[in-house]
Coordinates of C-alpha atoms in Angstrom, one line a residue:
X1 CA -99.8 -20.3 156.6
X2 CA -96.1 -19.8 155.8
X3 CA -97.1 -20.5 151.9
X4 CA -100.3 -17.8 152.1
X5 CA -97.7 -15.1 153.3
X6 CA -95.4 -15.8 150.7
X7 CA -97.4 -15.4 148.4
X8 CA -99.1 -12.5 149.6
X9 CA -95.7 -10.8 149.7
X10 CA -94.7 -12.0 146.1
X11 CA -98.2 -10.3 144.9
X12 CA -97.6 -7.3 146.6
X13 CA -94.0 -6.7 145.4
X14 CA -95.6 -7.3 141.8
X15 CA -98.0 -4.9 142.4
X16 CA -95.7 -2.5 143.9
X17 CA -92.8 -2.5 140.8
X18 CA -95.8 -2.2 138.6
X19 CA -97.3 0.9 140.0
X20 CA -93.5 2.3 140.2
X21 CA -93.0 1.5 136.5
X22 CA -96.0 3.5 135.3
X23 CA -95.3 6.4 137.7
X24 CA -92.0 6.4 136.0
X25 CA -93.3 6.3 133.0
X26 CA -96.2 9.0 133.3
X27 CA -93.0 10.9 134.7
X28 CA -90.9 10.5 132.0
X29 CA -93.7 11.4 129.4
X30 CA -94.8 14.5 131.8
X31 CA -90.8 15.9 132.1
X32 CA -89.5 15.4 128.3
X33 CA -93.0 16.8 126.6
X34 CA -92.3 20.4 125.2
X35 CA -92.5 23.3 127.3
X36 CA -94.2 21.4 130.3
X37 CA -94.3 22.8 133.9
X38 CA -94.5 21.0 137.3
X39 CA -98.4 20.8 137.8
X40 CA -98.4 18.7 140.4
X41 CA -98.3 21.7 143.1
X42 CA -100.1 24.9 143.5
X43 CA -98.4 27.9 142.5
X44 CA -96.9 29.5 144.6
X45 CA -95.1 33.3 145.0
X46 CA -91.7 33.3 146.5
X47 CA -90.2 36.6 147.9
X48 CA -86.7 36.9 148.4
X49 CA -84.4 39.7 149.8
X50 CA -80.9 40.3 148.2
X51 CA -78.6 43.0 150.1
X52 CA -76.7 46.0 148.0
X53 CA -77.8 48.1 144.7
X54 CA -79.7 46.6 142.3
X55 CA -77.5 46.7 139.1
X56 CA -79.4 47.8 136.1
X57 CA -80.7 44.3 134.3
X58 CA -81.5 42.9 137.6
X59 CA -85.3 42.6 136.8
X60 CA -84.9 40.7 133.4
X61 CA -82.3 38.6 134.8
X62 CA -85.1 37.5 137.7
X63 CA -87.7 37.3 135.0
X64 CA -85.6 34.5 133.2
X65 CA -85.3 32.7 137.1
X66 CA -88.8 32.9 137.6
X67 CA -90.0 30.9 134.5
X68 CA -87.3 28.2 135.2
X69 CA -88.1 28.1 138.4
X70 CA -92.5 28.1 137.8
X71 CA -91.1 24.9 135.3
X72 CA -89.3 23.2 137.9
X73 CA -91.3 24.0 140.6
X74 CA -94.0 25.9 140.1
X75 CA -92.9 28.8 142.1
X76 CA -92.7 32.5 141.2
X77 CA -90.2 34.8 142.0
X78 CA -90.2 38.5 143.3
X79 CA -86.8 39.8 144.9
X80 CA -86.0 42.9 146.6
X81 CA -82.9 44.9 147.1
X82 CA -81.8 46.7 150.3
X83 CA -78.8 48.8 149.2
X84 CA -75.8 49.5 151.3
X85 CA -77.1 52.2 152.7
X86 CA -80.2 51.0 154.1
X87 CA -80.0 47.4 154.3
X88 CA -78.8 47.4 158.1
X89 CA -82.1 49.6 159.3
X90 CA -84.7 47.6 156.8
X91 CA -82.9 44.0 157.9
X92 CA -84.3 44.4 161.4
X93 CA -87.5 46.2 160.6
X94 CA -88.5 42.9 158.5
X95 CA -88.8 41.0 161.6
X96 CA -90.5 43.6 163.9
X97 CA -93.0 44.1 161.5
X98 CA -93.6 40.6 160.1
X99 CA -92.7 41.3 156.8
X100 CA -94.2 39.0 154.2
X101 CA -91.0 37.0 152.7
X102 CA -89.7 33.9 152.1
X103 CA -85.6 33.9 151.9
X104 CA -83.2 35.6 152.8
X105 CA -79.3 36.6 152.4
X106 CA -77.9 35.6 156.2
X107 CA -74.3 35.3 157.8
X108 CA -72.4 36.2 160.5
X109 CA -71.7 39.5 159.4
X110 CA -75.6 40.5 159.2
X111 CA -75.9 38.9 163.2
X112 CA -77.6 35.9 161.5
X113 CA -77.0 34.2 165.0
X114 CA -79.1 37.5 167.0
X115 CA -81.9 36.7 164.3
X116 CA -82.1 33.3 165.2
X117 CA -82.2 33.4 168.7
X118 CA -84.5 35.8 168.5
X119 CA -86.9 33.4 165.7
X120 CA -86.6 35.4 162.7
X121 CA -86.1 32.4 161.3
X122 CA -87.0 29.2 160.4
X123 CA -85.6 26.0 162.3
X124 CA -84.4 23.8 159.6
X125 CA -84.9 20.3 160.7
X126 CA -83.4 17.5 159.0
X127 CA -86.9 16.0 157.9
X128 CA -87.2 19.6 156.4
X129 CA -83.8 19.8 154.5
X130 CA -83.5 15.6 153.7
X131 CA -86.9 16.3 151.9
X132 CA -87.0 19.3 150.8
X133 CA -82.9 20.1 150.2
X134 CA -82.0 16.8 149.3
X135 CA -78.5 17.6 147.5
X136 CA -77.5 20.5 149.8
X137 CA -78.3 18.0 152.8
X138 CA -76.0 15.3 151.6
X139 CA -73.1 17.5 149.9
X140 CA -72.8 20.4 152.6
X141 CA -70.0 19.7 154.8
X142 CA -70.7 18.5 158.6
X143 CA -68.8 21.4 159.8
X144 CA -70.7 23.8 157.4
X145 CA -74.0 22.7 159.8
X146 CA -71.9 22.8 162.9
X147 CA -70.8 26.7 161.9
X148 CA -74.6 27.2 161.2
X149 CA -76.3 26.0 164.1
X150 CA -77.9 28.4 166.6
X151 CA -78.4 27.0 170.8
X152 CA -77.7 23.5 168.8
X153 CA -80.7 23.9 166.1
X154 CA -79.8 24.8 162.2
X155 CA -81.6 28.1 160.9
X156 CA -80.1 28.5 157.6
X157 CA -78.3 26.6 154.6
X158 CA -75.0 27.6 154.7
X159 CA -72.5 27.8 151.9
X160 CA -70.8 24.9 150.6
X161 CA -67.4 25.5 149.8
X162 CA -64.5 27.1 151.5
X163 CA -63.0 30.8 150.4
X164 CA -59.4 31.5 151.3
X165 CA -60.0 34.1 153.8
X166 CA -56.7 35.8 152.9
X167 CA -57.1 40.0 153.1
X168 CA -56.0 41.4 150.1
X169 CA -55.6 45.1 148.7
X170 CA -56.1 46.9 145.3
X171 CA -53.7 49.3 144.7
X172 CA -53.3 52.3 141.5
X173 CA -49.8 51.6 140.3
X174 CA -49.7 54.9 138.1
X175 CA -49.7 56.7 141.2
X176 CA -47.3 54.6 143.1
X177 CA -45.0 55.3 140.5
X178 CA -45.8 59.1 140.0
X179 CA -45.1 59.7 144.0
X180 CA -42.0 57.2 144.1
X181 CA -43.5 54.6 146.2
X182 CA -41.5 51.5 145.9
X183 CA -43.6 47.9 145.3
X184 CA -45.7 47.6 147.9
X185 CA -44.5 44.3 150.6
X186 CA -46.1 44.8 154.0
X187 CA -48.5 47.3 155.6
X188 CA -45.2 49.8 155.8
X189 CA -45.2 50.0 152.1
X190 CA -49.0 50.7 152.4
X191 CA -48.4 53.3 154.9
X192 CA -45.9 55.0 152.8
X193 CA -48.4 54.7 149.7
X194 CA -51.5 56.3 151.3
X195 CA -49.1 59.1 152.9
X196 CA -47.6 60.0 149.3
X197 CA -51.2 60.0 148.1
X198 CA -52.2 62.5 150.5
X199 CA -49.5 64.5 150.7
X200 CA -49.5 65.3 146.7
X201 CA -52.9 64.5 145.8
X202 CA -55.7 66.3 146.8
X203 CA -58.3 65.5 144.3
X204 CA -58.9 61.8 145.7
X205 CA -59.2 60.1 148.9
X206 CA -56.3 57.8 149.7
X207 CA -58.7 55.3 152.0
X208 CA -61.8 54.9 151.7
X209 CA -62.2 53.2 154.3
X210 CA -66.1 51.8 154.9
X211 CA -66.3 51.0 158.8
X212 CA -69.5 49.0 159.0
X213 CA -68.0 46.3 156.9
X214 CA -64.3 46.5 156.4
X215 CA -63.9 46.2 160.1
X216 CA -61.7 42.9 159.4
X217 CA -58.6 45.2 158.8
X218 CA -58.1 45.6 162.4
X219 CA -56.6 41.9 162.7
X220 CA -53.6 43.5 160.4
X221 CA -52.7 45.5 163.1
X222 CA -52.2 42.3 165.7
X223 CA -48.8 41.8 166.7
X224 CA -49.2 38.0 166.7
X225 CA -50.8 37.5 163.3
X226 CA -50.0 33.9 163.5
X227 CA -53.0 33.9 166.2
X228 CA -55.0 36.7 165.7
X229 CA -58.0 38.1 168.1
X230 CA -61.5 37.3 167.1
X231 CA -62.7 40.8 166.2
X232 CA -66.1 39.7 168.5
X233 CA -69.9 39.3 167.8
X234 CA -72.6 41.7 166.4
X235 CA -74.4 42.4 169.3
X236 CA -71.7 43.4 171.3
X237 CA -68.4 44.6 169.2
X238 CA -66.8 45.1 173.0
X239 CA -66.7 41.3 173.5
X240 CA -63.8 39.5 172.0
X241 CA -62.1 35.8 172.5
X242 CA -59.1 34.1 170.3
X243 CA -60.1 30.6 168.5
X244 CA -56.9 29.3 168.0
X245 CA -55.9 26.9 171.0
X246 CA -58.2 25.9 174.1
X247 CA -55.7 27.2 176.4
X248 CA -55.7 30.8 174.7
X249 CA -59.5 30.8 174.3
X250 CA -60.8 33.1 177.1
X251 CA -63.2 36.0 177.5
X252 CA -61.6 39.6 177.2
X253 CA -62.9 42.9 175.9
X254 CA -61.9 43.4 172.6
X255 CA -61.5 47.5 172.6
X256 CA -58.1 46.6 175.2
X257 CA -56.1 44.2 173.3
X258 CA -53.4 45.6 171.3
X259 CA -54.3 44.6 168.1
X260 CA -56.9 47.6 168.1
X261 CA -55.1 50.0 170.0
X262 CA -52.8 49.6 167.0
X263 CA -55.8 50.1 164.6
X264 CA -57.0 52.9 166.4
X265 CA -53.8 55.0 166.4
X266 CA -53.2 53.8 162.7
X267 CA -56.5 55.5 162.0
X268 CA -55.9 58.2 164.0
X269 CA -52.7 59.5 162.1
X270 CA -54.1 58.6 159.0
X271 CA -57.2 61.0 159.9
X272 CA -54.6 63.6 160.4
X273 CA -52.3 63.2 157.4
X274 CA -55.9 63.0 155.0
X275 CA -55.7 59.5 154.3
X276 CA -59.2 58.6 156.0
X277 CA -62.6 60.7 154.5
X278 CA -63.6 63.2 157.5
X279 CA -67.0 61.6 156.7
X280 CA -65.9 58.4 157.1
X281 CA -68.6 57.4 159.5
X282 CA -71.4 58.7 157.0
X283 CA -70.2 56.8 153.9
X284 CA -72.3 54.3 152.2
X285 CA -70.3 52.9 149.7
X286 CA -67.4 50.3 150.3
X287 CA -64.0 50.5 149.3
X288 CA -64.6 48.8 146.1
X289 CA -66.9 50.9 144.9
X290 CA -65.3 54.2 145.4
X291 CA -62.4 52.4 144.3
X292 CA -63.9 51.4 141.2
X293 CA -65.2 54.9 140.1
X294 CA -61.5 56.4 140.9
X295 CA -62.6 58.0 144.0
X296 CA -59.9 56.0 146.0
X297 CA -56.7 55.5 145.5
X298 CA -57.3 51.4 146.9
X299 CA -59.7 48.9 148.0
X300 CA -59.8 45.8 150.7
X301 CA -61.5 42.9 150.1
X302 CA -61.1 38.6 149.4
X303 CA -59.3 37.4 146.8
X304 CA -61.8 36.6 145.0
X305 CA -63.8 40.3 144.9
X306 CA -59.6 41.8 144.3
X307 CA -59.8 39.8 140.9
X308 CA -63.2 40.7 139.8
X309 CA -62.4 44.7 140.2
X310 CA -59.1 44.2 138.9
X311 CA -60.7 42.9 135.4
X312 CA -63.4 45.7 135.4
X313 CA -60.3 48.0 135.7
X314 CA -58.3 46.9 133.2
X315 CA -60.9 47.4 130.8
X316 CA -61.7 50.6 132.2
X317 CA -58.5 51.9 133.1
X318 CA -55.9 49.8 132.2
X319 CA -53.5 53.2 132.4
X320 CA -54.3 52.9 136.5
X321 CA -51.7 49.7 136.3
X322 CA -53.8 47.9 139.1
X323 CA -51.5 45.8 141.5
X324 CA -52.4 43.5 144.4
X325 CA -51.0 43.4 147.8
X326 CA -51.7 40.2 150.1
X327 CA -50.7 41.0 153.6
X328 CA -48.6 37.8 155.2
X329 CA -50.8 36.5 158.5
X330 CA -52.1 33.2 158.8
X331 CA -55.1 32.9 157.3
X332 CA -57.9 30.2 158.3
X333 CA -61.0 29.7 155.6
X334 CA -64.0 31.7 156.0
X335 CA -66.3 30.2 157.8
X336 CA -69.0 28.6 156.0
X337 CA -71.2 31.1 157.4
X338 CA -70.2 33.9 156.0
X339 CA -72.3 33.8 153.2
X340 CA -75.8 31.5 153.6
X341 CA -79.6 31.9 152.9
X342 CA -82.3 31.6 155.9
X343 CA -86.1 30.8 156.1
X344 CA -88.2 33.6 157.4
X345 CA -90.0 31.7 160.3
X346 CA -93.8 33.2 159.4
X347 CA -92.9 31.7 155.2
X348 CA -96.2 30.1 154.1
X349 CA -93.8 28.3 151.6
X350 CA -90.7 26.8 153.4
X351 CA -90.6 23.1 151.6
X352 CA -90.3 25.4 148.2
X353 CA -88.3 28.4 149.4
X354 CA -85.7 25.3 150.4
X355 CA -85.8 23.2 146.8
X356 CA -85.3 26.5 145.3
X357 CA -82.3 27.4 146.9
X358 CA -81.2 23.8 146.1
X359 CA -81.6 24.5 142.3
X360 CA -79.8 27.8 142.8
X361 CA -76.4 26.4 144.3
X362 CA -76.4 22.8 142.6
X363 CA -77.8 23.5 138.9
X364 CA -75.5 25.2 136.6
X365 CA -77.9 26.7 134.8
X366 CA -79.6 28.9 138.0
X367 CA -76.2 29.1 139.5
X368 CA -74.7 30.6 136.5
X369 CA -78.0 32.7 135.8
X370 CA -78.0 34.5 139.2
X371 CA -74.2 34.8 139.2
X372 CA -73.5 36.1 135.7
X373 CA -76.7 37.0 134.0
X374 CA -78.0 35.9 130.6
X375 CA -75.7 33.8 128.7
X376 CA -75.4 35.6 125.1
X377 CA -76.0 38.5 126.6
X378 CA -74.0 39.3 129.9
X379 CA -71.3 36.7 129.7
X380 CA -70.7 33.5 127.8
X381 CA -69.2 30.5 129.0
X382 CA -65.6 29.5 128.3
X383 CA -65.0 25.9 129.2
X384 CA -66.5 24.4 132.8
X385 CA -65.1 27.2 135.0
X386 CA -64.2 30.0 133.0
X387 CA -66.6 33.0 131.5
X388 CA -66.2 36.3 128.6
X389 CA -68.1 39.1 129.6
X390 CA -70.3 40.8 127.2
X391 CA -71.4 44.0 126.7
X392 CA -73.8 44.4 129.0
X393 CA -71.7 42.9 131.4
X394 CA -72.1 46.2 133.5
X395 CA -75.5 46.4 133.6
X396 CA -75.6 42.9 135.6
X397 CA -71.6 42.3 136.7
X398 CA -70.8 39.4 137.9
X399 CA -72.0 38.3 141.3
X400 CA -72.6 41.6 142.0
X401 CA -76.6 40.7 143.1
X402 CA -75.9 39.3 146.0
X403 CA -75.7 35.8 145.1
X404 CA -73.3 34.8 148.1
X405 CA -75.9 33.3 150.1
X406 CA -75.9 30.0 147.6
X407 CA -72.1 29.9 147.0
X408 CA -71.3 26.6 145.6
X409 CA -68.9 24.4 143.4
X410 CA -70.6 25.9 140.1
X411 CA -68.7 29.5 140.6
X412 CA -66.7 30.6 137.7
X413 CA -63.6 33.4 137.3
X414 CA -63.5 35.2 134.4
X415 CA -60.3 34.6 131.5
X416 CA -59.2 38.1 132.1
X417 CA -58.6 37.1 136.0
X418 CA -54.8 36.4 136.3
X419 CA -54.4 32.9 136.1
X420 CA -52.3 32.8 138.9
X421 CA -54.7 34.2 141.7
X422 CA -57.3 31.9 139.6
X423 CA -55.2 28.7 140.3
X424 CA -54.9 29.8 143.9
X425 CA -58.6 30.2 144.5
X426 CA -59.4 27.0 142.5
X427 CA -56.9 25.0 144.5
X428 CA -58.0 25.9 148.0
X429 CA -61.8 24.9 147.0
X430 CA -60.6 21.3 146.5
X431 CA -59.2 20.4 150.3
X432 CA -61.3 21.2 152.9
X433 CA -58.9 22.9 155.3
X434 CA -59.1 22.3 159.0
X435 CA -60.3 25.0 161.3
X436 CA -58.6 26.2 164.7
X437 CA -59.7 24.9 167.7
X438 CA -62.4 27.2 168.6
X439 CA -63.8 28.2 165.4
X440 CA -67.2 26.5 165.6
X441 CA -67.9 27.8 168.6
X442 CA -71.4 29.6 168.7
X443 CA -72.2 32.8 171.2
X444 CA -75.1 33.9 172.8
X445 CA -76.8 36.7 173.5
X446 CA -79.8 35.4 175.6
X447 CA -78.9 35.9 178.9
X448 CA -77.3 39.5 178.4
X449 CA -79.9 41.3 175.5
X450 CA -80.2 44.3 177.5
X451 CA -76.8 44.3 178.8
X452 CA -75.4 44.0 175.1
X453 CA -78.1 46.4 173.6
X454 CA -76.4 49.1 176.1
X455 CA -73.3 48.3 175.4
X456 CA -73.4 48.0 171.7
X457 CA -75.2 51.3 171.6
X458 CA -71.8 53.0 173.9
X459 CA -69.4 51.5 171.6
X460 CA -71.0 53.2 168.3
X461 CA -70.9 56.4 170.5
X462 CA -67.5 56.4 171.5
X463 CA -65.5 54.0 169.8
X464 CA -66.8 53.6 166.3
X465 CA -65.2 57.1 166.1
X466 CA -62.1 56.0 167.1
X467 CA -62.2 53.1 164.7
X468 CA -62.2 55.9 161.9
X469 CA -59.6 57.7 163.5
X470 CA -62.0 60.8 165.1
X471 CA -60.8 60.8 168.2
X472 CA -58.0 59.4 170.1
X473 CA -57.7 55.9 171.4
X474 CA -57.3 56.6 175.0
X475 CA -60.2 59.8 175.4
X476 CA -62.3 57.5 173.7
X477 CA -61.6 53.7 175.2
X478 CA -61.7 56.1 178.5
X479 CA -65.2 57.5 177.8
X480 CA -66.4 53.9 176.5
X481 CA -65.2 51.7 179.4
X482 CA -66.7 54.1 182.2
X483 CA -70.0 53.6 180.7
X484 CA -69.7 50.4 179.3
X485 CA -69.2 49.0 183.0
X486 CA -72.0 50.7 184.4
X487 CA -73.9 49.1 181.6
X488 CA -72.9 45.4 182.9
X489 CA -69.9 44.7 181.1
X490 CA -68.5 42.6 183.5
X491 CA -71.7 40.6 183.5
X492 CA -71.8 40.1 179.5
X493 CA -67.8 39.0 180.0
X494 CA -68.7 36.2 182.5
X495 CA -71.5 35.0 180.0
X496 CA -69.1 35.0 177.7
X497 CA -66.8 32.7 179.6
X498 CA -69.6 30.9 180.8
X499 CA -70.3 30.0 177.0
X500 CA -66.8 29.5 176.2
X501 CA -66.4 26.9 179.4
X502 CA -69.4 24.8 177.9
X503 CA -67.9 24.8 174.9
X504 CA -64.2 23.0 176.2
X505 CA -66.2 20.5 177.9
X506 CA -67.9 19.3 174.6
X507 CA -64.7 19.8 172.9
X508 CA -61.4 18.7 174.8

């Protein structure tokens, strides 16, 4: 009996390298023959959503991605842009009204966590993302799927590398020079800039500032920016808790804490002395942009976005003698989070919406497609990390369609970057830096919707006003916490401790 089975077994392992040997073969034959195209599945149509304006080439640029991807996969692929100034109403709407799409640009900032809770999206499981994922499954960091999980399940890939989460400003050094401005140290120099500006220069806008997402300014204005305040959650801006030690992590209301009353007054006397736009609440663009197009006299952004304007300037402008101030606080890496793509939960196509978004952040040739544009035309390479832009380099400019979401180790900086700034992003990519204590921890709205819907809705009506310097700090924090506690704010801040409790008994 014992000599049946081993033969049996002996057979069968025969027969089993046999088979693999001609499936490797037919494989081989099928992959390297000209012009061939992954047959084995149906075809399928893949919709994707991309926030902020569409630059000019973006169609031929998706063109090129969809017949790499209908050879490697056999999927097609349709995109849609929501600009800036309509992206946050037609975000939401996709949900309510069971949009038809696939993927789609998530984060923190874009209350990925409030879509999640509420199924917008897709659980990915890790039978889903081992099969389907294979190289973002194995290569994204463990805390990267900590940072992205939602009530302890995963609903979107998050990106795979750390940014330096250091602030940073782009400043006009012609007209810190023309007003006698001294180089610009610390957020007193910056003061004294954007005064001069508006004091002797009426035909531009000092600070353009853009509320809805430059909002991570206020943390400059903490006294302890060794340990600075969370700046809170989407669904609640109110709510507000500090992640740096256990002992310090506790539920408070974020409008209170000194760090914004600083902000708040900040803006306030800027509003006066016509630093701030007296539509500030109504603009569309970001800093950057108006920046860009000389409508601003600076811009605040990451590192990384400070050097790509500052090339497009000198090429521009060079005469506007672009100059960087970084802002000294401690800085901790943005969370992996910040930029990530999601599954919409009613996909007909999740197992390819995922291997697609594995070819875009782990090939070089999608990654530097959707990043760059076409090579020859848009940009050319220059060595493994570096690229030339071309001259249509403004009709698709560098990561400027929203290719955040699969942010990986195949990014490249441009040679005209300074090498310096370069070096300093490149470094930080290659440790992965430890985050403070409470970092990964993960709020929820579920038990306070209506509570937070109320309160949310209060703080656009009295304090986002303030936050662009409108009003006063104490009529409006007055108005606010009046109505904010008839609304159950002392219920969402016992959630909130609630939450934060659980979370210091998983994690002494």
């Amino acid at each position: 009996m014992k000599n049946k089975r081993k033969k049996w077994s002996i057979t069968l392992v025969i027969v089993m390298v046999c088979a693999m040997v001609l499936s490797a073969c037919s494989n081989s034959e099928k992959d390297s023959s000209p012009g061939s195209e992954n047959n084995s599945m149906d075809q399928v149509t893949l919709k994707m959503i991309l926030l902020g304006d569409k630059p000019a080439d973006a169609d031929l640029v998706y063109q090129e991605l969809s017949k790499m991807a209908q050879k490697d996969i056999n999927a097609k692929i349709e995109v849609t842009n929501f600009t800036w100034g309509e992206w946050a109403q037609k975000y939401s709407l996709l949900f309510s009204a069971g949009e038809d799409f696939d993927l789609i640009y998530a984060s923190n900032w874009t209350d990925y966590q409030g879509f999640a809770s509420k199924n917008g999206f897709l659980e990915l499981t890790e039978d889903l993302l081992s099969k389907n994922a294979s190289i973002s499954w194995e290569k994204t960091p463990e805390d990267a799927w900590e940072q992205a999980k939602v009530n302890g399940k995963v609903y979107a890939v998050p990106q795979a590398v750390q940014e330096n989460g250091a602030i940073g400003f782009l400043l006009r050094g012609d007209l810190r020079e023309k007003y006698n401005v001294p180089q610009i140290k610390d957020m007193a120099g910056l003061d004294a800039y954007l005064t001069a500006i508006a004091k002797n220069d009426q035909g531009i806008t000092p600070f353009a500032y853009h509320h809805s997402t430059e909002g991570f300014i206020q943390t400059l204005f903490d006294p302890n920016l060794g340990q600075p305040d969370n700046l809170g959650v989407s669904s609640n801006k109110a709510l507000t808790w500090n992640v740096y030690s256990k002992g310090g992590m506790q539920a408070k209301m974020g409008f209170e804490n000194e760090a914004y009353k600083n902000f708040a007054s900040t803006m306030f006397r800027w509003q006066k002395a016509g630093i701030l736009s007296k539509n500030a609440l109504l603009q569309n663009e970001k800093s950057p942009e108006l920046f860009e197009a000389g409508k601003s006299a600076v811009q605040v952004s990451s590192l990384d976005q400070i050097s790509n304007t500052a090339v497009a300037i000198g090429k521009v402008h060079p005469e506007w003698k672009a100059e960087i101030f970084i802002p000294k606080m401690k800085t901790v890496p943005s969370g992996y989070m910040q930029n990530g793509v999601a599954i919409n939960a009613r996909s007909k196509h999740p197992e390819r919406a995922l291997e697609l978004l594995d070819l875009l952040k782990w090939n070089k040739a999608y990654s530097d497609l959707t990043w760059y544009g076409i090579k020859g035309k848009h940009w050319e390479p220059v060595g493994d990390d570096r690229f030339k832009e071309l001259a249509d380099s403004s009709k698709y400019p560098p990561g400027a369609n929203d290719p955040w979401g699969w942010r990986g180790p195949n990014e490249r900086w441009s040679i005209e970057s300074p090498d310096e700034i370069v070096k300093e992003l490149r470094d930080y990519r290659k440790i992965e830096h430890e985050y403070p204590y409470g970092f990964n921890f993960i709020y929820s709205d579920a038990n306070v919707k209506n509570e937070n819907a109320a309160i949310q809705n209060l703080a656009e009506q009295y304090m986002n006003p303030a936050s662009v310097g409108l009003i006063d700090y104490d009529t409006a924090y007055a108005k606010f916490e009046s109505a904010a506690k008839k609304a159950g704010l002392d219920t969402t801040l016992k959630d909130l401790q609630a939450q934060i409790d659980a979370y210091k008994i998983e994690k002494p």
